[in-house]
CSV table of C-alpha atoms in Angstrom, one decimal:
chain,number,residue,atom,x,y,z
A,229,MET,CA,66.8,21.2,69.1
A,230,PHE,CA,67.6,18.3,71.5
A,231,LEU,CA,66.2,15.0,71.4
A,232,PRO,CA,64.9,13.3,74.6
A,233,ALA,CA,67.0,10.4,76.1
A,234,GLY,CA,66.4,7.4,74.1
A,235,MET,CA,65.7,9.4,70.4
A,236,GLY,CA,68.3,9.1,67.7
A,237,ALA,CA,68.4,11.0,64.8
A,238,ALA,CA,67.8,8.2,62.6
A,239,GLU,CA,64.7,6.9,64.0
A,240,THR,CA,63.0,10.0,64.7
A,241,ALA,CA,60.0,11.7,62.9
A,242,LEU,CA,59.9,16.0,62.8
A,243,THR,CA,56.8,17.5,63.1
A,244,VAL,CA,57.0,21.3,61.6
A,245,GLU,CA,54.1,24.0,62.0
A,246,ARG,CA,54.1,27.5,60.7
A,247,ALA,CA,52.4,30.6,61.9
A,248,GLY,CA,52.6,34.0,60.5
A,249,ASP,CA,53.8,35.7,64.2
A,250,GLU,CA,55.6,34.2,67.0
A,251,ARG,CA,52.0,33.8,68.6
A,252,GLY,CA,50.4,32.1,66.1
A,253,PRO,CA,48.2,30.3,65.5
A,254,PHE,CA,50.0,27.2,64.2
A,255,VAL,CA,49.5,25.2,61.5
A,256,PRO,CA,50.9,21.8,60.3
A,257,VAL,CA,53.0,21.5,57.4
A,258,LEU,CA,52.9,18.6,55.7
A,259,GLY,CA,55.4,16.5,54.5
A,260,ALA,CA,57.4,16.7,58.0
A,261,ARG,CA,59.5,13.9,57.8
A,262,ASP,CA,63.3,12.3,59.3
A,263,GLY,CA,65.9,15.1,60.4
A,264,GLU,CA,68.8,13.5,58.7
A,265,SER,CA,68.6,16.5,56.3
A,266,PRO,CA,67.0,20.1,56.0
A,267,PHE,CA,63.4,20.2,55.5
A,268,VAL,CA,62.5,22.4,52.7
A,269,VAL,CA,59.1,24.2,51.9
A,270,VAL,CA,57.8,24.8,48.4
A,271,PRO,CA,57.0,27.4,47.9
A,272,ALA,CA,58.0,29.6,49.9
A,273,PRO,CA,55.9,32.8,51.1
A,274,ASN,CA,58.3,35.6,49.4
A,275,GLY,CA,58.4,38.5,51.2
A,276,GLN,CA,56.1,37.4,53.9
A,277,ARG,CA,57.0,37.0,57.5
A,278,VAL,CA,57.0,33.5,58.5
A,279,CYS,CA,57.4,31.6,61.6
A,280,TYR,CA,58.3,28.1,62.3
A,281,ARG,CA,58.9,25.6,65.4
A,282,MET,CA,58.8,21.6,65.2
A,283,ARG,CA,59.3,18.9,67.8
A,284,ALA,CA,60.5,15.3,67.5
A,285,GLU,CA,58.3,12.1,67.8
A,286,ARG,CA,59.2,8.6,67.8
A,287,GLY,CA,55.9,6.2,68.5
A,288,PRO,CA,54.9,7.8,72.0
A,289,VAL,CA,57.7,9.5,73.0
A,290,ILE,CA,57.1,13.0,71.9
A,291,SER,CA,59.5,15.9,72.5
A,292,GLY,CA,58.3,19.6,73.5
A,293,TRP,CA,58.5,22.4,71.0
A,294,SER,CA,61.4,24.4,69.6
A,295,ASP,CA,62.1,27.8,70.3
A,296,VAL,CA,59.9,30.2,67.3
A,297,GLU,CA,62.1,31.3,65.0
A,298,CYS,CA,61.1,33.7,62.4
A,299,ALA,CA,62.4,35.2,59.5
A,300,THR,CA,61.1,37.2,56.1
A,301,PRO,CA,62.2,35.1,53.5
A,302,ASN,CA,63.2,36.2,49.7
A,303,VAL,CA,63.4,33.7,47.2
A,304,ASP,CA,64.4,35.3,44.3
A,305,PRO,CA,64.9,39.8,45.4
A,306,VAL,CA,67.0,39.9,42.4
A,307,PRO,CA,65.5,41.2,39.3
A,308,PRO,CA,66.5,39.9,35.9
A,309,VAL,CA,68.7,41.6,33.4
A,310,VAL,CA,67.5,42.3,29.6
A,311,ARG,CA,70.6,42.9,27.2
A,312,VAL,CA,69.8,43.1,23.4
A,313,THR,CA,72.8,41.8,21.3
A,314,SER,CA,71.7,42.8,17.3
A,315,GLY,CA,72.5,46.4,18.1
A,316,ARG,CA,70.3,49.2,16.6
A,317,VAL,CA,67.6,47.7,14.4
A,318,VAL,CA,68.3,49.2,10.7
A,319,SER,CA,66.0,47.4,8.2
A,320,ARG,CA,64.3,47.9,5.0
A,321,THR,CA,61.3,45.7,6.3
A,322,ARG,CA,59.1,46.1,9.2
A,323,ASP,CA,59.2,42.5,10.3
A,324,VAL,CA,62.7,41.7,12.2
A,325,SER,CA,64.2,39.7,14.9
A,326,LEU,CA,65.9,40.8,17.9
A,327,GLU,CA,68.5,38.7,19.9
A,328,LEU,CA,68.4,39.1,23.4
A,329,GLU,CA,70.2,37.2,26.5
A,330,LEU,CA,67.8,37.4,29.1
A,331,GLU,CA,69.6,36.7,32.8
A,332,ASP,CA,68.0,36.1,36.3
A,333,PRO,CA,71.4,36.9,38.6
A,334,SER,CA,71.4,34.8,41.8
A,335,SER,CA,71.3,36.2,45.5
A,336,ALA,CA,74.1,34.9,47.9
A,337,THR,CA,71.5,35.6,50.7
A,338,HIS,CA,70.5,32.6,52.6
A,339,VAL,CA,68.2,32.8,55.5
A,340,HIS,CA,69.2,30.1,58.4
A,341,LEU,CA,66.8,28.8,60.8
A,342,THR,CA,65.9,26.1,62.3
A,343,VAL,CA,64.6,25.0,59.6
A,344,GLU,CA,66.7,26.3,56.3
A,345,LEU,CA,64.9,28.7,54.3
A,346,GLY,CA,66.8,28.9,51.1
A,347,THR,CA,67.1,31.6,48.0
A,348,VAL,CA,67.7,30.1,44.7
A,349,VAL,CA,67.5,31.8,41.2
A,350,SER,CA,64.1,31.5,40.0
A,351,GLY,CA,64.9,32.2,36.6
A,352,VAL,CA,63.3,34.1,33.5
A,353,VAL,CA,60.3,33.1,32.2
A,354,GLU,CA,58.3,36.0,30.3
A,355,LEU,CA,59.2,39.1,28.5
A,356,ARG,CA,57.1,42.0,26.4
A,357,TYR,CA,57.4,44.4,24.3
A,358,SER,CA,56.4,48.0,23.2
A,359,PHE,CA,57.0,50.6,20.8
A,360,ALA,CA,57.7,54.6,21.9
A,361,GLY,CA,54.3,55.9,22.7
A,362,THR,CA,52.7,52.9,24.1
A,363,PRO,CA,53.1,52.4,27.8
A,364,ILE,CA,54.6,49.2,28.6
A,365,ASP,CA,52.6,48.1,31.7
A,366,SER,CA,49.8,48.3,29.7
A,367,VAL,CA,51.4,45.3,27.0
A,368,ALA,CA,50.8,41.3,28.0
A,369,TRP,CA,53.6,39.3,28.8
A,370,GLN,CA,54.5,36.4,26.5
A,371,PRO,CA,57.0,33.3,27.5
A,372,ALA,CA,60.8,34.7,27.0
A,373,VAL,CA,62.4,33.6,24.1
A,374,ALA,CA,66.1,34.8,22.7
A,375,HIS,CA,64.9,35.6,19.6
A,376,LEU,CA,62.2,38.2,19.6
A,377,ASP,CA,60.3,38.3,16.2
A,378,LEU,CA,58.3,41.6,15.8
A,379,ARG,CA,57.0,43.8,13.3
A,380,LEU,CA,58.2,47.5,13.8
A,381,PRO,CA,55.4,50.1,13.1
A,382,ASP,CA,55.1,52.1,10.1
A,383,VAL,CA,57.2,54.8,11.0
A,384,PRO,CA,60.6,55.6,9.7
A,385,ALA,CA,62.3,55.4,12.8
A,386,GLY,CA,61.5,55.1,17.1
A,387,GLU,CA,62.7,53.2,19.9
A,388,ILE,CA,61.6,49.8,21.0
A,389,HIS,CA,61.2,48.8,24.7
A,390,VAL,CA,61.7,45.7,26.3
A,391,GLN,CA,60.9,44.5,29.8
A,392,ALA,CA,61.9,40.8,31.6
A,393,ARG,CA,60.0,39.0,34.6
A,394,ASP,CA,61.2,35.9,36.3
A,395,LEU,CA,59.1,33.3,38.1
A,396,ALA,CA,59.4,35.2,41.7
A,397,GLY,CA,57.6,38.2,40.2
A,398,ASN,CA,60.8,40.7,39.8
A,399,VAL,CA,60.8,43.1,36.8
A,400,SER,CA,64.1,44.0,35.1
A,401,LYS,CA,64.6,47.6,33.7
A,402,VAL,CA,62.9,48.3,30.8
A,403,VAL,CA,65.7,48.6,27.9
A,404,ARG,CA,65.3,50.8,24.6
A,405,ILE,CA,67.1,50.0,21.6
A,406,GLY,CA,66.4,52.5,18.7
A,407,PHE,CA,65.5,51.6,15.3
A,408,ARG,CA,65.6,53.3,11.5
A,409,ARG,CA,64.2,51.9,8.5
A,410,LEU,CA,65.6,52.2,5.2
A,411,LEU,CA,63.3,54.3,3.0
A,412,ASP,CA,66.1,56.0,0.8
A,413,SER,CA,65.4,54.6,-2.8
A,414,ARG,CA,62.4,53.8,-4.9
A,415,VAL,CA,62.5,50.1,-4.1
A,416,ASP,CA,62.4,50.7,-0.4
A,417,ARG,CA,59.4,52.7,-0.6
A,418,ALA,CA,58.0,50.1,-2.7
A,419,ILE,CA,58.8,47.6,-0.1
A,420,ALA,CA,57.0,50.2,2.6
A,421,ASP,CA,53.7,49.8,0.4
A,422,GLU,CA,53.4,46.4,0.3
A,423,GLU,CA,53.8,46.0,3.6
A,424,ARG,CA,51.0,48.1,4.1
A,425,ALA,CA,49.1,46.1,1.9
A,426,GLU,CA,49.9,43.2,4.2
A,427,ASP,CA,48.5,45.0,7.2
A,428,GLN,CA,45.1,45.5,4.8
A,429,LEU,CA,45.3,42.1,3.7
A,430,ASP,CA,45.3,41.0,7.3
A,431,ALA,CA,42.7,43.2,8.3
A,432,GLY,CA,40.5,41.8,5.2
A,433,ASP,CA,40.4,45.2,3.8
A,434,LEU,CA,41.0,44.1,0.0
A,435,ALA,CA,40.4,47.5,-1.6
A,436,ALA,CA,42.9,49.1,0.8
A,437,ALA,CA,45.5,46.6,0.5
A,438,LYS,CA,45.1,46.6,-3.4
A,439,ALA,CA,45.6,50.4,-3.1
A,440,GLU,CA,49.0,50.2,-1.4
A,441,ILE,CA,50.2,47.5,-4.0
A,442,VAL,CA,49.2,49.7,-7.3
A,443,ALA,CA,51.3,52.7,-4.8
A,444,SER,CA,54.3,50.4,-5.2
A,445,LEU,CA,53.7,49.5,-9.1
A,446,LEU,CA,54.1,53.3,-9.8
A,447,LYS,CA,57.6,53.2,-7.6
A,448,LEU,CA,58.8,50.5,-9.9
A,449,ASP,CA,57.3,52.5,-13.2
A,450,GLU,CA,60.0,54.8,-12.2
A,451,ALA,CA,62.7,52.6,-11.4
A,452,VAL,CA,62.3,50.8,-15.1
A,453,LEU,CA,62.4,54.1,-16.7
A,454,ALA,CA,65.3,54.8,-14.8
A,455,SER,CA,67.0,51.4,-15.3
A,456,LEU,CA,66.5,51.6,-19.6
A,457,ALA,CA,67.4,55.1,-19.7
A,458,ARG,CA,71.0,54.2,-18.0
A,459,LEU,CA,71.5,51.3,-19.7
A,460,SER,CA,70.9,53.5,-23.2
A,461,GLN,CA,73.8,55.7,-21.9
A,462,SER,CA,76.2,52.7,-21.3
A,463,LYS,CA,79.2,52.8,-23.3
A,464,GLY,CA,79.7,49.0,-22.9
A,465,ALA,CA,77.9,46.1,-21.1
A,466,ASN,CA,76.2,47.2,-18.0
A,467,LEU,CA,75.9,43.8,-16.5
A,468,ASP,CA,75.0,45.1,-13.3
A,469,GLU,CA,72.2,47.4,-13.9
A,470,VAL,CA,70.6,44.3,-16.6
A,471,HIS,CA,70.3,42.3,-13.5
A,472,VAL,CA,68.5,44.6,-11.6
A,473,LEU,CA,66.3,45.7,-14.7
A,474,THR,CA,65.6,42.0,-14.9
A,475,ARG,CA,64.7,41.8,-11.5
A,476,LEU,CA,62.5,44.9,-11.3
A,477,VAL,CA,60.4,43.2,-14.2
A,478,LYS,CA,59.8,40.0,-12.7
A,479,VAL,CA,59.0,42.2,-9.6
A,480,LYS,CA,56.1,44.2,-11.5
A,481,THR,CA,54.9,40.7,-12.8
A,482,LEU,CA,54.6,39.0,-9.6
A,483,LYS,CA,52.6,42.8,-8.3
A,484,LEU,CA,50.5,42.5,-11.3
A,485,THR,CA,49.3,38.9,-10.6
A,486,CYS,CA,48.8,39.8,-7.2
A,487,VAL,CA,46.5,42.3,-7.9
A,488,ALA,CA,44.5,39.9,-10.3
A,489,LEU,CA,44.4,37.4,-7.4
A,490,LEU,CA,42.9,39.8,-4.9
A,491,LYS,CA,39.7,38.1,-4.8
A,492,ALA,CA,38.0,36.1,-2.0
A,493,LYS,CA,38.6,32.6,-3.2
A,494,THR,CA,42.5,33.3,-4.5
A,495,LEU,CA,43.5,35.5,-1.4
A,496,HIS,CA,46.0,32.7,-0.4
A,497,LEU,CA,47.7,32.8,-4.1
A,498,ALA,CA,47.7,36.5,-3.7
A,499,ASN,CA,49.7,36.8,-0.5
A,500,GLN,CA,52.0,34.0,-2.4
A,501,ARG,CA,53.2,36.3,-5.0
A,502,LEU,CA,53.2,39.4,-2.4
A,503,GLN,CA,55.6,37.5,-0.3
A,504,GLU,CA,57.6,36.4,-3.8
A,505,ALA,CA,58.2,40.0,-4.9
A,506,LEU,CA,59.2,41.2,-1.6
A,507,ALA,CA,61.9,38.7,-1.2
A,508,LEU,CA,63.0,39.4,-4.7
A,509,GLU,CA,63.1,43.3,-3.6
A,510,LEU,CA,64.7,43.1,-0.6
A,511,GLU,CA,67.3,41.0,-2.5
A,512,LEU,CA,67.5,43.6,-5.4
A,513,ALA,CA,68.1,46.4,-2.7
A,514,GLU,CA,71.0,44.6,-1.1
A,515,PHE,CA,72.5,44.0,-4.1
A,516,ALA,CA,72.6,47.5,-5.2
A,517,GLU,CA,74.2,48.4,-2.5
A,518,GLU,CA,76.6,45.9,-2.5
A,519,ARG,CA,77.6,46.7,-6.0
A,520,GLY,CA,78.1,50.5,-4.7
A,521,CYS,CA,75.3,51.3,-7.7
A,522,ARG,CA,75.0,54.9,-8.2
A,523,CYS,CA,72.0,54.5,-10.7
A,524,GLU,CA,68.9,56.3,-10.9
A,525,THR,CA,67.3,52.8,-10.6
A,526,LEU,CA,67.1,52.5,-7.0
A,527,GLY,CA,68.4,56.0,-5.9
A,528,VAL,CA,71.3,53.6,-3.8
A,529,SER,CA,74.5,56.2,-3.2
A,530,ARG,CA,78.0,54.7,-3.5
A,531,HIS,CA,78.6,57.0,-0.5
A,532,ARG,CA,75.6,55.6,1.9
A,533,ASN,CA,77.5,54.8,5.3
A,534,ARG,CA,77.7,51.1,5.3
A,535,ALA,CA,78.6,51.2,9.0
A,536,ARG,CA,76.0,49.3,10.4
A,537,VAL,CA,74.8,46.6,12.0
A,538,PRO,CA,74.3,43.3,9.5
A,539,GLU,CA,70.6,43.6,7.6
A,540,LEU,CA,68.1,41.8,9.5
A,541,ARG,CA,66.4,38.9,8.3
A,542,ARG,CA,62.6,39.2,7.6
A,543,ILE,CA,60.7,37.1,9.7
A,544,GLY,CA,58.4,34.9,7.0
A,545,ARG,CA,54.6,35.9,7.3
A,546,GLN,CA,52.3,32.9,6.9
């Protein structure tokens, strides 16, 4: 805009007004200042047509209004991108963690008016996830994280759906990642029983929790008997099998203690014993797989396909 004679830019204040179209009505934009640098409007009306005009003032000297300039700014028209870097989920436990990369690409678009309307990256601020069968639109948003801790549903296999949203409200495409639970061995299936017991404890149903723990004990009994039979058939020292049997007996002891503590006053102690048993069982299953045990104890085959993602850590439960 042109300033009247005698008005230097350094001594001049700008009055800026905004409207929804060229004809107005115009309203003042608060915070008008000198014309040394671009005038920034925050927040910009994302996706809505906006018109500006301005004039210069220096004491009693006031210029006429500038031409009206209009545009439809897009603060951030680019949706974010979600990447799951941990690969397909293969886990013995339902409590796992996904490693995510959340990116909000920049848009190169800038709209230049009398007042510059800048396009900036708003950043990923929220995400949500669901499992196959549950519409992701029905799930509430939560703060964005790089490591998404979640509990898988009680099914052998399925899909996890993840979506992100940036500050401007743009929503990413839904990313789908498959999961499969390891349920091959007796110990794997005992772990599944115990996690069902956790669900029942969370729901306050002690009787149902006890039934699940007892079911897991029956599977461990079978594993102990198979281990003893294998040891009796060994022609020499079988240290791997001794290690397996020792751990199985310790796990059984912890679970029997857990059952005895399943009372309102000692529920926290029962949960601690259950967590200790679960941790030992996960270690035991990994040990058997690493050593290639062909024992009936766990039902783990030396020829199991080991070309899979690293075992995802179990998320500690309080």
